Amino acid sequence: ESNNYGIQGTLQPTKNITLGGWAGYTTASTLVGDPRSAEVWYWATTLGIKDFGKEGNTLGLIFGRSPKVTGAKLNGNSVINQLKDTGIESSTSYHLEGLYKVKLSDNILVTPGVIVIFNPENNDKNSAEYVGTLRTTFTF
């Protein structure tokens, strides 16, 4: 079973700038077999700039920590150090995302972007991963 908790907020200091963020915490445990449990934390911050470059366009940046196991127990005993010794959860993954929403018309938006994951799988031995994105939005 799991319990999930989160908080998020947004602040708009000017008409064109929006700041935001969120954080979450999850506890999870087994219902059958050997008792196991884990605690997972994650968070992110965001920046949006409306009318960047041209009216109707938006620049967006997101930076945060991917979900990370910060506590783990097996049969009531902490195993987080053993996980770290094997390379599991030995460091912290970070997520960086940039996007630029381009208004082509009143009905069509195109949003290219890039996502970079540093230390994938919370392991600093893993090379950064890069993902290109392209989204098209049609409104009627």
Short mmCIF file of C-alpha atoms in Angstrom, two decimals:
data_model
loop_
_atom_site.label_atom_id
_atom_site.label_comp_id
_atom_site.label_asym_id
_atom_site.label_seq_id
_atom_site.Cartn_x
_atom_site.Cartn_y
_atom_site.Cartn_z
CA GLU A 1 0.00 0.00 0.00
CA SER A 2 1.11 3.59 -0.35
CA ASN A 3 0.34 7.02 1.03
CA ASN A 4 1.10 10.02 -1.14
CA TYR A 5 1.40 13.63 -0.01
CA GLY A 6 2.08 16.69 -2.09
CA ILE A 7 2.06 20.44 -2.18
CA GLN A 8 2.26 22.85 -5.08
CA GLY A 9 2.19 26.57 -5.54
CA THR A 10 2.28 29.24 -8.20
CA LEU A 11 3.25 32.89 -8.01
CA GLN A 12 2.83 35.45 -10.77
CA PRO A 13 5.06 38.44 -9.86
CA THR A 14 4.34 40.15 -13.20
CA LYS A 15 1.75 39.67 -15.90
CA ASN A 16 4.26 37.74 -18.05
CA ILE A 17 6.27 35.79 -15.45
CA THR A 18 5.00 32.77 -13.55
CA LEU A 19 7.02 30.93 -10.90
CA GLY A 20 5.92 27.61 -9.51
CA GLY A 21 6.94 24.50 -7.73
CA TRP A 22 5.83 21.30 -6.16
CA ALA A 23 7.06 18.64 -3.80
CA GLY A 24 5.88 15.18 -2.97
CA TYR A 25 6.45 12.45 -0.44
CA THR A 26 5.36 8.83 -0.69
CA THR A 27 5.45 6.01 1.83
CA ALA A 28 4.99 2.50 0.51
CA SER A 29 4.89 -0.90 2.15
CA THR A 30 4.13 -4.50 1.29
CA LEU A 31 0.90 -6.09 2.46
CA VAL A 32 2.08 -9.71 2.16
CA GLY A 33 5.38 -11.53 2.58
CA ASP A 34 8.43 -10.06 4.30
CA PRO A 35 7.65 -6.59 5.65
CA ARG A 36 9.25 -4.00 3.38
CA SER A 37 8.78 -0.26 3.26
CA ALA A 38 10.20 2.76 1.48
CA GLU A 39 10.07 6.54 1.59
CA VAL A 40 10.31 8.51 -1.65
CA TRP A 41 10.79 12.29 -2.10
CA TYR A 42 10.63 14.45 -5.26
CA TRP A 43 10.34 18.15 -6.09
CA ALA A 44 10.54 20.68 -8.94
CA THR A 45 10.59 24.40 -9.62
CA THR A 46 9.21 26.08 -12.73
CA LEU A 47 9.57 29.35 -14.61
CA GLY A 48 7.24 30.49 -17.38
CA ILE A 49 7.66 33.65 -19.43
CA LYS A 50 4.64 34.59 -21.55
CA ASP A 51 5.01 36.54 -24.80
CA PHE A 52 8.73 35.69 -24.90
CA GLY A 53 10.09 36.71 -28.29
CA LYS A 54 6.62 37.28 -29.73
CA GLU A 55 3.11 37.78 -28.40
CA GLY A 56 1.46 34.42 -27.76
CA ASN A 57 4.73 32.48 -27.35
CA THR A 58 5.88 31.06 -24.00
CA LEU A 59 9.31 30.04 -22.71
CA GLY A 60 9.31 27.42 -19.96
CA LEU A 61 11.99 25.95 -17.69
CA ILE A 62 11.60 23.15 -15.14
CA PHE A 63 14.25 21.89 -12.74
CA GLY A 64 13.78 19.28 -10.07
CA ARG A 65 14.69 16.05 -8.40
CA SER A 66 13.31 12.82 -9.79
CA PRO A 67 11.69 10.45 -7.29
CA LYS A 68 14.36 9.12 -4.91
CA VAL A 69 14.18 6.46 -2.24
CA THR A 70 15.44 8.18 0.92
CA GLY A 71 14.52 5.46 3.38
CA ALA A 72 14.03 1.71 3.00
CA LYS A 73 13.39 -1.09 5.48
CA LEU A 74 13.33 -4.86 5.26
CA ASN A 75 11.92 -6.74 8.25
CA GLY A 76 12.03 -3.48 10.21
CA ASN A 77 15.76 -2.91 9.59
CA SER A 78 17.09 -0.01 7.51
CA VAL A 79 18.64 -1.12 4.23
CA ILE A 80 19.26 2.28 2.62
CA ASN A 81 23.04 2.06 3.16
CA GLN A 82 23.14 -1.40 1.57
CA LEU A 83 21.24 -0.01 -1.42
CA LYS A 84 23.76 2.82 -1.77
CA ASP A 85 26.68 0.37 -1.51
CA THR A 86 25.34 -1.53 -4.53
CA GLY A 87 24.86 1.66 -6.57
CA ILE A 88 21.10 1.78 -6.11
CA GLU A 89 20.06 5.28 -4.99
CA SER A 90 23.78 6.09 -4.51
CA SER A 91 23.37 9.67 -5.72
CA THR A 92 20.53 11.92 -6.85
CA SER A 93 18.88 12.28 -10.27
CA TYR A 94 17.95 15.74 -11.47
CA HIS A 95 15.55 16.68 -14.25
CA LEU A 96 16.07 19.80 -16.39
CA GLU A 97 13.54 20.69 -19.04
CA GLY A 98 13.27 23.60 -21.43
CA LEU A 99 10.45 24.30 -23.85
CA TYR A 100 9.29 27.07 -26.16
CA LYS A 101 5.61 27.20 -27.11
CA VAL A 102 5.18 28.92 -30.48
CA LYS A 103 1.77 30.27 -31.48
CA LEU A 104 1.40 29.59 -35.20
CA SER A 105 -2.24 30.71 -35.31
CA ASP A 106 -5.22 31.11 -32.99
CA ASN A 107 -5.77 27.35 -33.31
CA ILE A 108 -2.28 25.82 -33.61
CA LEU A 109 0.60 25.77 -31.11
CA VAL A 110 3.92 23.96 -31.61
CA THR A 111 6.13 23.29 -28.58
CA PRO A 112 9.66 21.99 -29.12
CA GLY A 113 11.62 21.09 -26.01
CA VAL A 114 14.50 19.20 -24.50
CA ILE A 115 14.72 17.14 -21.31
CA VAL A 116 17.98 16.21 -19.60
CA ILE A 117 18.16 13.66 -16.78
CA PHE A 118 21.38 13.90 -14.78
CA ASN A 119 22.48 10.78 -12.85
CA PRO A 120 19.65 8.58 -14.20
CA GLU A 121 18.29 6.01 -11.74
CA ASN A 122 19.89 8.06 -8.93
CA ASN A 123 23.29 6.67 -9.92
CA ASP A 124 26.17 9.03 -10.76
CA LYS A 125 27.85 6.25 -12.78
CA ASN A 126 25.09 6.61 -15.39
CA SER A 127 25.60 9.18 -18.15
CA ALA A 128 23.10 11.99 -18.58
CA GLU A 129 20.14 11.18 -20.83
CA TYR A 130 18.77 13.64 -23.39
CA VAL A 131 15.27 13.59 -24.86
CA GLY A 132 13.93 15.87 -27.56
CA THR A 133 10.22 16.61 -27.56
CA LEU A 134 7.80 18.10 -30.04
CA ARG A 135 4.16 18.72 -29.21
CA THR A 136 1.49 20.17 -31.47
CA THR A 137 -1.74 21.48 -29.96
CA PHE A 138 -4.87 22.05 -32.03
CA THR A 139 -7.82 23.93 -30.53
CA PHE A 140 -11.28 24.11 -32.07
#
